[in-house]
CSV table of C-alpha atoms in Angstrom, one decimal:
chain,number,residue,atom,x,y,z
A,153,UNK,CA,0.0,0.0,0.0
A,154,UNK,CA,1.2,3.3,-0.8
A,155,UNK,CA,1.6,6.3,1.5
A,156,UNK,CA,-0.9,8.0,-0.2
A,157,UNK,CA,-3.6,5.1,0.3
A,158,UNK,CA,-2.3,5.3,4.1
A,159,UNK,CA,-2.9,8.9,4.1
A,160,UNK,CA,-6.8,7.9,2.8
A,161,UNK,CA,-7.1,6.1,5.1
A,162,UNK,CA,-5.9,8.4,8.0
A,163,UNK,CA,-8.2,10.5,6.7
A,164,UNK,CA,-10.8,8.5,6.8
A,165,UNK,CA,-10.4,7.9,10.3
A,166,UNK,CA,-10.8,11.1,11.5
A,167,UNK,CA,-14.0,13.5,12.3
A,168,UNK,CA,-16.0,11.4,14.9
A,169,UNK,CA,-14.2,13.5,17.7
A,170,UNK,CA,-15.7,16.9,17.9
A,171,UNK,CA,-11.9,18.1,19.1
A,172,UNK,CA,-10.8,16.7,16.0
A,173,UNK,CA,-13.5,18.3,13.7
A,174,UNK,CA,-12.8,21.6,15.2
A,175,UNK,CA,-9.2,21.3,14.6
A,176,UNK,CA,-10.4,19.7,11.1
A,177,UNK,CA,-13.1,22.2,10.2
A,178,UNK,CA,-11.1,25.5,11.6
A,179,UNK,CA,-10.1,28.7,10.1
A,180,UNK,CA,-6.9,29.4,10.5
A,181,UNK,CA,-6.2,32.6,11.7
A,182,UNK,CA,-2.4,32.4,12.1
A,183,UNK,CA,0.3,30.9,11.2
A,184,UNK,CA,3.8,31.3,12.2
A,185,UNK,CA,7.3,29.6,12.6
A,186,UNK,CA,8.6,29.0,15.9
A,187,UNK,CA,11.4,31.6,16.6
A,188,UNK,CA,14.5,29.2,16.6
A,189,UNK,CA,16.0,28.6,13.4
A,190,UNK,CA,18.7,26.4,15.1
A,191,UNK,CA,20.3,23.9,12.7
A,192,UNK,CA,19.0,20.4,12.9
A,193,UNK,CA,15.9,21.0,14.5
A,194,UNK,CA,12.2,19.8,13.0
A,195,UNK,CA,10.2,22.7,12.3
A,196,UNK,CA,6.9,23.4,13.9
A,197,UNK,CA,4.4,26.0,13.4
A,198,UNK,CA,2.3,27.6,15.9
A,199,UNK,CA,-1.2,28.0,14.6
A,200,UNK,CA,-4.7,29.4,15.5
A,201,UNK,CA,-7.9,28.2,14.2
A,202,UNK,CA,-11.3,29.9,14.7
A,203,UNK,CA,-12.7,29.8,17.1
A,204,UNK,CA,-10.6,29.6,19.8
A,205,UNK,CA,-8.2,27.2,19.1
A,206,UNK,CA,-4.3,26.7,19.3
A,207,UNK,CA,-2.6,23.9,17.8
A,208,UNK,CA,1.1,23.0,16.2
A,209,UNK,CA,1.6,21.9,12.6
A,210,UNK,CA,4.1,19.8,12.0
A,211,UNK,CA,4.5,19.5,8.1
A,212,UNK,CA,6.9,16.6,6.6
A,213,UNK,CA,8.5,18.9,4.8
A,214,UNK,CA,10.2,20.6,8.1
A,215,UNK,CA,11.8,16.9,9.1
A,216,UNK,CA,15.6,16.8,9.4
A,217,UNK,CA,16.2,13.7,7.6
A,218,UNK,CA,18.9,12.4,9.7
A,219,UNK,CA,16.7,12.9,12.8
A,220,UNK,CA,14.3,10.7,11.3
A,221,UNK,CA,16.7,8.1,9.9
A,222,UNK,CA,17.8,7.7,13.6
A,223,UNK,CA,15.0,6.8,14.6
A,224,UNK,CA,14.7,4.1,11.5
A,225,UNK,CA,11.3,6.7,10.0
A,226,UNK,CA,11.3,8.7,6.9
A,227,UNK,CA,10.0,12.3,5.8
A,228,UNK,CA,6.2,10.1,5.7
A,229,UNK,CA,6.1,8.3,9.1
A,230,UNK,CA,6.2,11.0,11.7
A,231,UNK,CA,3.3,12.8,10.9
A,232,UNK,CA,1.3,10.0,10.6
A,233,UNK,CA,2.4,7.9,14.0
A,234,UNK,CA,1.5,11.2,15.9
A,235,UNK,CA,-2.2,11.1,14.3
A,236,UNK,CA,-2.8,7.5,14.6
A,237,UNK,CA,-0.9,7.7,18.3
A,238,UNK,CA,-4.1,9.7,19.0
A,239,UNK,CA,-6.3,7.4,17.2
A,240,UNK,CA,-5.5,4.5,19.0
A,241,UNK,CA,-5.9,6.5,22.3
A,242,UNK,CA,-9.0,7.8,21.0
A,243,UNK,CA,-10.1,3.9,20.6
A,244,UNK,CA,-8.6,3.2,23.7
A,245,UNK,CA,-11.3,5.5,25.3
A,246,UNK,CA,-10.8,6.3,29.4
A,247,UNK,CA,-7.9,7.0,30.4
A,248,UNK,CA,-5.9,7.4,27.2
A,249,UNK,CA,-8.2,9.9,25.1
A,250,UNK,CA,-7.8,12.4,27.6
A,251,UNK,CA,-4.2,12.1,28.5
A,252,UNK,CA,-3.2,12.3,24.7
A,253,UNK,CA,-3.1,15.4,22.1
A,254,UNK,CA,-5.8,15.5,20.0
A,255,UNK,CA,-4.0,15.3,16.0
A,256,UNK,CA,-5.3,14.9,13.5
A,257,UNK,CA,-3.6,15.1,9.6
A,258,UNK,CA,-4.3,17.9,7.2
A,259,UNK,CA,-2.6,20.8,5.5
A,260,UNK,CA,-2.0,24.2,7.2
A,261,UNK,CA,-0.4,27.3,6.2
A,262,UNK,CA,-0.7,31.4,6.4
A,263,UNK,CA,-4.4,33.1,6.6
A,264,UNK,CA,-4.5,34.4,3.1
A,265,UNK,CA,-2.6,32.5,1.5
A,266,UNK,CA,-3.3,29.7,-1.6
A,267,UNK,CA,-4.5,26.6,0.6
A,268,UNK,CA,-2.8,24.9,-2.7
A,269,UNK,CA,0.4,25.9,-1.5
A,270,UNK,CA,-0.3,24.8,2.1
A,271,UNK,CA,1.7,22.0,3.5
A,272,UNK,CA,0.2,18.8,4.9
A,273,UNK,CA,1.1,17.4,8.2
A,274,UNK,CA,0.3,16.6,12.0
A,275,UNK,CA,-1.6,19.1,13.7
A,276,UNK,CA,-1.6,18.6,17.2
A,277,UNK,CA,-4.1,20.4,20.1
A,278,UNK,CA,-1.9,23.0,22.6
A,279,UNK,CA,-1.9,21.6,25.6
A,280,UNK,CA,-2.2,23.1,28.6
A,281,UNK,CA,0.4,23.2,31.6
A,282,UNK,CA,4.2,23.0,32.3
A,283,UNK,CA,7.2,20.6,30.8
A,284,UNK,CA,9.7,19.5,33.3
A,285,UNK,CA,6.7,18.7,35.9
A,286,UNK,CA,7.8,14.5,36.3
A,287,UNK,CA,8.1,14.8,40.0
A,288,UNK,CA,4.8,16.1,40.3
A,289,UNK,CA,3.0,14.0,37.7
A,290,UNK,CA,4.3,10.7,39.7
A,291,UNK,CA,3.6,12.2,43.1
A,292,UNK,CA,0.0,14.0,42.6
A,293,UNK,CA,-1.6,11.2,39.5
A,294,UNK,CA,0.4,8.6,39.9
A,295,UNK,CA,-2.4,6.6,38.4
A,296,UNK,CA,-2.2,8.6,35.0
A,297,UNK,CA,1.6,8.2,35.2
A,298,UNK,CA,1.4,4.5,35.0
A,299,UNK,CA,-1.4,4.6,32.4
A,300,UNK,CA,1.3,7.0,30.0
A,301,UNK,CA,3.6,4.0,30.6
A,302,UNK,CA,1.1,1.4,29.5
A,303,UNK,CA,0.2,3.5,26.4
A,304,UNK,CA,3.9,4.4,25.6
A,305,UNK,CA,4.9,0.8,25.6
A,306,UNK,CA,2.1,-0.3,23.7
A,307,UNK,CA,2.9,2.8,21.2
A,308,UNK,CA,6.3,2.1,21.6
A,309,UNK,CA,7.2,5.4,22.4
A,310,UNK,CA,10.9,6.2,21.3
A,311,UNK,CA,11.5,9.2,22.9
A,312,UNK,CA,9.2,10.1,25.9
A,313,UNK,CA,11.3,12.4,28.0
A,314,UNK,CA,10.0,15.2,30.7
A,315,UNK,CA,9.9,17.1,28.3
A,316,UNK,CA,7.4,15.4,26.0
A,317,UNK,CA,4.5,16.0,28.7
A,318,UNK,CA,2.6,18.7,30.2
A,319,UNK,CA,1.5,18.9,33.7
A,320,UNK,CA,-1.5,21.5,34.6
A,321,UNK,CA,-0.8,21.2,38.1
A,322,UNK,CA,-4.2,23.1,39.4
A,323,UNK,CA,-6.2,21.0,37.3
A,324,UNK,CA,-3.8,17.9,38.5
A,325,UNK,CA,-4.4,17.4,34.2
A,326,UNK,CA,-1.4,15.1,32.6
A,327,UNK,CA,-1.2,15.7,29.0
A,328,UNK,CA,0.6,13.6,26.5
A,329,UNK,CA,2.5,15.2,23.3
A,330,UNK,CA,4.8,14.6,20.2
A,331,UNK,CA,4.5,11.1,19.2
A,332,UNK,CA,6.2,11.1,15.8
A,333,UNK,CA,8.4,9.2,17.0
A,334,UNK,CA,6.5,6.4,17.8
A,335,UNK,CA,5.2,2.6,16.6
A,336,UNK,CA,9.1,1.9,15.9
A,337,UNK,CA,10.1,-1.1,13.3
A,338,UNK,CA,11.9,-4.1,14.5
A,339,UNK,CA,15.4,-3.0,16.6
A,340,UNK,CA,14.2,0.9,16.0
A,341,UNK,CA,16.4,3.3,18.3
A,342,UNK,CA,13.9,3.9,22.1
A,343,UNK,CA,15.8,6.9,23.7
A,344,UNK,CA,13.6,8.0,26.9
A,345,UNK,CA,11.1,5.8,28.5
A,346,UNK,CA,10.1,8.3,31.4
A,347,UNK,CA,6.4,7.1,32.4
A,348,UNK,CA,7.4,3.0,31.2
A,349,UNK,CA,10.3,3.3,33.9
A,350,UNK,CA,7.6,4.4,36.3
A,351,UNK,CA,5.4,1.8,35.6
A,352,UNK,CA,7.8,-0.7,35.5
A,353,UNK,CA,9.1,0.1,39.4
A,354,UNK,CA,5.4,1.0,40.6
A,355,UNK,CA,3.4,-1.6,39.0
A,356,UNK,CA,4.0,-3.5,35.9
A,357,UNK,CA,1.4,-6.1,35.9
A,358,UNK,CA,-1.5,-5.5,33.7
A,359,UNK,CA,-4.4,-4.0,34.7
A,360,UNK,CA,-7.9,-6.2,34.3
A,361,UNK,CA,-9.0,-3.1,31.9
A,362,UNK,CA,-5.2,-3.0,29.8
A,363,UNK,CA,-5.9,-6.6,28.9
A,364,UNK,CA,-9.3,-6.1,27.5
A,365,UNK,CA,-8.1,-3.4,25.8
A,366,UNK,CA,-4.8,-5.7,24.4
A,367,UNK,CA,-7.1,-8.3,23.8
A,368,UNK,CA,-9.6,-6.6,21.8
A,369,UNK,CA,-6.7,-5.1,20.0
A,370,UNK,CA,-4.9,-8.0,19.1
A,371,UNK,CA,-8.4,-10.0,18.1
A,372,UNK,CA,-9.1,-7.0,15.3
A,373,UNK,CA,-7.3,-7.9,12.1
A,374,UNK,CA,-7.6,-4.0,10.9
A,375,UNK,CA,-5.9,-3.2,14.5
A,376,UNK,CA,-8.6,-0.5,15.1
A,377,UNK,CA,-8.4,0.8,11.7
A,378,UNK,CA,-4.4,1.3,12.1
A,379,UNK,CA,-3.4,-1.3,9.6
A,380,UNK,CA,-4.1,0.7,7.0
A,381,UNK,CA,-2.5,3.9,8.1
A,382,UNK,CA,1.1,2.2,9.5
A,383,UNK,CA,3.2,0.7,7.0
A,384,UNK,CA,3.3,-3.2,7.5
A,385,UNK,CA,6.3,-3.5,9.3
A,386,UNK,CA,5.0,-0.8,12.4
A,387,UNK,CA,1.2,-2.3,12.1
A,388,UNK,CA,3.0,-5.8,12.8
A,389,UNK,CA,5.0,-4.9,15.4
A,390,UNK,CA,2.3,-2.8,17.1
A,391,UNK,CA,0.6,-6.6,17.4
A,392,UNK,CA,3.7,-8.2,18.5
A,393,UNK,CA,4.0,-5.8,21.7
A,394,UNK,CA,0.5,-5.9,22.2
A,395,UNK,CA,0.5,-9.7,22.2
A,396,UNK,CA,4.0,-10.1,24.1
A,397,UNK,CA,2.4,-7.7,26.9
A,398,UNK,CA,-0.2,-10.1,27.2
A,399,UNK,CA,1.6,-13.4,27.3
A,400,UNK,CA,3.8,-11.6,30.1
A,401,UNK,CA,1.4,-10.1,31.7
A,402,UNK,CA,2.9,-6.8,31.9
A,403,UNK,CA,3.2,-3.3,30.6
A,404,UNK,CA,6.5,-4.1,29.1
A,405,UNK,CA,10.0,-1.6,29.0
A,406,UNK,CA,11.2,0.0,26.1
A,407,UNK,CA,14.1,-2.3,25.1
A,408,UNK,CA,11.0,-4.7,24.0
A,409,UNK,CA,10.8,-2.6,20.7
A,410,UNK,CA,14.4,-3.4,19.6
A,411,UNK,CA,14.0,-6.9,18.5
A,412,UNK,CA,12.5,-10.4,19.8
A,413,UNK,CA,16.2,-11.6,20.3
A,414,UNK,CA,16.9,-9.0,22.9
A,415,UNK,CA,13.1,-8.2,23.8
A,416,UNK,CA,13.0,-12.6,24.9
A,417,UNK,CA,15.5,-12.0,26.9
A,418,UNK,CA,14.1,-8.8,28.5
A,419,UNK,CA,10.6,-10.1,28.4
A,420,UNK,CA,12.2,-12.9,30.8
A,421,UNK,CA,13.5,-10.2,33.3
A,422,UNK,CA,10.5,-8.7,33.4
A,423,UNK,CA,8.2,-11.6,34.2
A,424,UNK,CA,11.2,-13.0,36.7
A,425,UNK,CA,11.2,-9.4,38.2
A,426,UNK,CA,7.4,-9.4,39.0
A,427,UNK,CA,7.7,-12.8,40.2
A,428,UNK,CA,10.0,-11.8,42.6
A,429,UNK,CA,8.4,-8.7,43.3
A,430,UNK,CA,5.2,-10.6,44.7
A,431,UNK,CA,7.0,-12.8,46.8
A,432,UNK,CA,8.5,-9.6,48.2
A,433,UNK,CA,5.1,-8.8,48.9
A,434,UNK,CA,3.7,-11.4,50.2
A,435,UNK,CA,6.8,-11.9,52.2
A,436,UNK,CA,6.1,-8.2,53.4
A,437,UNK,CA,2.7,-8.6,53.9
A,438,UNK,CA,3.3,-11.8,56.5
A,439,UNK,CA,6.2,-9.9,58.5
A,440,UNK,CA,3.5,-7.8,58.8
B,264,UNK,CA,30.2,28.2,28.0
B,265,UNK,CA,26.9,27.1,26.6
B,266,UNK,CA,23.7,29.2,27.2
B,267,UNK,CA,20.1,27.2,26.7
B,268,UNK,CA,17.1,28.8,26.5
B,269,UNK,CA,13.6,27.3,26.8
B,270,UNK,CA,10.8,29.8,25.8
B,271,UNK,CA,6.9,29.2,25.3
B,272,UNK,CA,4.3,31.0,23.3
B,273,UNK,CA,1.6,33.3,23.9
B,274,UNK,CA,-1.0,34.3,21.4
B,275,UNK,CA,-3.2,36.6,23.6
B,276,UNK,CA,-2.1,39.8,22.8
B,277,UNK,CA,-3.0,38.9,18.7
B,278,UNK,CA,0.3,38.0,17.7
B,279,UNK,CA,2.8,35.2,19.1
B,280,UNK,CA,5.5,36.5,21.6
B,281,UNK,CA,7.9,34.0,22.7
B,282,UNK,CA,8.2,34.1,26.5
B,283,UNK,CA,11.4,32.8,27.8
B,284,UNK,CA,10.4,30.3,30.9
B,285,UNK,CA,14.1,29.1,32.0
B,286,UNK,CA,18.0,29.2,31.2
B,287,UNK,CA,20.6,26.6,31.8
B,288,UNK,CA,24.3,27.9,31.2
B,289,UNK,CA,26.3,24.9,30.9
B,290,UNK,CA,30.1,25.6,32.0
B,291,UNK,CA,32.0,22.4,32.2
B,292,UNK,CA,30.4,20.0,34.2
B,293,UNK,CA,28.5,22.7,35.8
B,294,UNK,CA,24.8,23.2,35.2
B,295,UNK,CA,23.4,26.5,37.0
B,296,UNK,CA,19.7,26.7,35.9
B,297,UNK,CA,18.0,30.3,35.9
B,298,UNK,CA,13.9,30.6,35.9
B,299,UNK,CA,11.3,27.7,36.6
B,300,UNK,CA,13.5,24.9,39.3
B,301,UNK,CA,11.6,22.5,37.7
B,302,UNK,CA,13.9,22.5,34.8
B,303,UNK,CA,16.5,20.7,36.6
B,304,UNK,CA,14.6,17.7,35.4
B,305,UNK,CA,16.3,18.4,31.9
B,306,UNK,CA,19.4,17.0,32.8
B,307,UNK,CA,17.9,13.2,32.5
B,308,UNK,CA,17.4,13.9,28.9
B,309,UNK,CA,19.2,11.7,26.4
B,310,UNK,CA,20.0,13.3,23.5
B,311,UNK,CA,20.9,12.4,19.8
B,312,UNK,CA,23.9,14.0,18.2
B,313,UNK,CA,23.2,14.7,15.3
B,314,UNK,CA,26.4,15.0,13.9
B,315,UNK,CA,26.9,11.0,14.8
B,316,UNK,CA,24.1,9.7,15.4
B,317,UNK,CA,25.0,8.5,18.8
B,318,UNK,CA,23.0,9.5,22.1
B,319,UNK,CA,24.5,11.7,24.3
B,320,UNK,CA,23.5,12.0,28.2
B,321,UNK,CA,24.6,15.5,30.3
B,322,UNK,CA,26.8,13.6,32.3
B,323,UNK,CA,29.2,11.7,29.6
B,324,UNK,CA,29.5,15.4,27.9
B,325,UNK,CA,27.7,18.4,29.3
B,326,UNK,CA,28.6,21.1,26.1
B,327,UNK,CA,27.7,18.2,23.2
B,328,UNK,CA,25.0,17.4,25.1
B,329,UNK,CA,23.5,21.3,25.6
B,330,UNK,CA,24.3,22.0,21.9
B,331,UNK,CA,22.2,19.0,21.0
B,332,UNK,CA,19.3,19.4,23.5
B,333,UNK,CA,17.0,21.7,20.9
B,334,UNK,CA,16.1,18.9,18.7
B,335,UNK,CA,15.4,17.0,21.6
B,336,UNK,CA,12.1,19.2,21.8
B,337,UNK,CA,9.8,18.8,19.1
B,338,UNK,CA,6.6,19.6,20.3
B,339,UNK,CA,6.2,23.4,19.3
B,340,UNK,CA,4.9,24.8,22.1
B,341,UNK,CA,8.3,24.6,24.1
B,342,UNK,CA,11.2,25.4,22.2
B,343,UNK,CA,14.5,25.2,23.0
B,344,UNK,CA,17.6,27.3,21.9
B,345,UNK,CA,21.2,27.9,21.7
B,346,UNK,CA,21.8,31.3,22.4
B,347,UNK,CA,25.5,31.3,23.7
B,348,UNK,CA,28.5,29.4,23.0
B,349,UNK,CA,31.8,30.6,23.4
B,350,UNK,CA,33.5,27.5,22.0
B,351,UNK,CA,31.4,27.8,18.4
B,352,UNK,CA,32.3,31.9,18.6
B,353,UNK,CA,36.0,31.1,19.1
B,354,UNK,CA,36.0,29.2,16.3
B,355,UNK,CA,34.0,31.4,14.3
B,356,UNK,CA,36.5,34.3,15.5
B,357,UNK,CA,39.6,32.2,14.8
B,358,UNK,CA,38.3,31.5,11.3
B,359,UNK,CA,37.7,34.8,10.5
B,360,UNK,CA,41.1,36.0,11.4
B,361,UNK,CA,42.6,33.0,9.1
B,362,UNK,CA,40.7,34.6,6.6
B,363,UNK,CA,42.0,38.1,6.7
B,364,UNK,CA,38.9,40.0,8.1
């Protein structure tokens, strides 16, 4: 299937969100480059849509190609892993749609200007809160914490770092951003894992919920419509980590999206580390 | 030195302005952080360098791993900078005078 047909079917994902329509449907009444022009950096534009809306485009043409090629995408990918990050939150339902960015795909460019010439790409809803708030997030919704680490692992999330959240600290409101990097091929580079490392010292057993969800993930062949929008190789390996999570039992670490050589071997940790971890308990719990 | 700057946008005066929410001047192995606290937090970033292709973390090389920490933020609505660095200028400087200028 070609990126176009992927694109199609991006497209035709989108819309039943009233977020998304509105980020869809909007006017845009500006457009404008962020104000660094550093070397090496993917460019982002902050935009406002009618009416009363800010968002970030992220067009492909504003990739660094070696940025990408790092982290084993192309100029396509990144644009559409941040939409269908939010699609399969949006699928997902509670907690997961409203810890991640609405996105949705289409093209943006300057009020006034040919909407021929506009470029297409991610556009992703402006969060609100602070970056840099981890200590917080872990200490006041730990619970949303250890759901971003269930939903990063499942994404495979290759660079979650504290600065790829926001925390709205008098709403106590986690937000999730930037997922481009994400749904990774087989031995992909995984940089920061910030909510999975969480997760994976606080609780990394499945939840009753998380396994419905895996299950009724891994039981649709169209993967809740994201077969068609990931090229194979990410659809198949977004089944593979659902499916190992599963068979483990747990909300797995981000070495699992490097390969099934190394993720075996890490899947075995894992499970031997929540074995011990309950004997701990129990152990703890008969001291007691 | 390396000077870092994180700023943030605000669209509610009808244009963007660009409001700068921390600084971290890197000198050495020291990191002195001026604005939000909070930012301290960057310093567990691992970064790409983009030059090799290798991640970098703030403690195996604090300056290659300030001068590599924008791309590190991709988001849009917290963007990070470069706005010093006396190692890049004294090259700069040192080329210029090779050149005659």
């Amino acid at each position: 299937m070609a990126h176009v047909d992927r694109i199609r079917r991006l497209l035709d994902l989108q819309g039943s969100h009233p977020v998304e329509r509105a980020l869809l449907e909007g006017e845009v009444v500006a457009y404008e480059p962020h104000q660094t022009g550093a070397r090496g950096v993917n460019s982002v534009f902050y935009v406002e849509l009618e009416p009363d809306l800010v968002a970030f485009h992220k067009p492909h043409d504003g990739i660094v190609p070696r940025i990408a090629r790092d982290y084993g995408h192309s100029l396509d990918t990144p644009p559409v892993c941040e939409c269908a990050a939010w699609q399969l939150a949006r699928q997902l339902g509670h907690p997961f749609d409203r810890l991640v960015a609405v996105t949705v795909y289409r093209a943006v460019g300057p009020p006034g200007s040919d909407p021929d010439s506009w470029l297409d790409g991610s556009l992703a809803l402006k969060l609100e809160g602070a970056a840099m708030k981890g200590s917080a997030v872990k200490r006041e919704v730990p619970d949303d914490a250890m759901a971003a680490g269930f939903f990063d692992a499942l994404i495979g999330n290759q660079d979650r770092h504290p600065g790829q959240f926001r925390y709205d600290e008098p709403n106590h409101a986690l937000g999730l951003l930037d997922h481009g990097f994400s749904f990774p091929v087989e031995a992909a580079l995984c940089r920061g894992a910030y909510f999975q490392s969480f997760r994976r010292q606080e609780h990394p057993r499945l939840t009753e919920h998380e396994r419905k969800l895996l299950r009724a993930l891994v039981d649709d062949p169209e993967l809740f419509g994201l077969a068609g929008v990931l090229e194979p190789d990410r659809a198949a390996r977004l089944r593979w980590r659902a499916q190992r999570m599963l068979d483990l039992d747990v909300s797995c670490s981000r070495a699992w999206c490097r390969g099934p050589m190394i993720a075996g071997r890490v899947g075995i940790t894992q499970w031997v580390m929540v074995v011990s971890r309950s004997r701990e308990s129990v152990l703890q719990e008969r001291s007691r | 030195m390396i000077e870092v700057q994180f700023s943030v946008p605000d669209g509610s005066v009808g244009h963007v302005e660009w409001h700068v929410v921390a600084i971290l001047v890197i000198d050495g192995p020291h990191l002195e952080i001026q604005g939000d606290p909070d930012f301290a937090e960057v310093r567990d970033i691992e970064v790409l360098d983009v030059e090799t292709g290798q991640s970098v973390t703030f403690d195996a090389d604090p300056e290659r791993w300030a001068r590599n920490l924008p791309q590190a933020f991709r988001s849009g609505d917290l963007v990070c900078e470069v706005v010093t660095d006396s190692s890049a200028d004294a090259i700069r400087e040192s080329g210029a005078i090779a050149a005659g200028a």
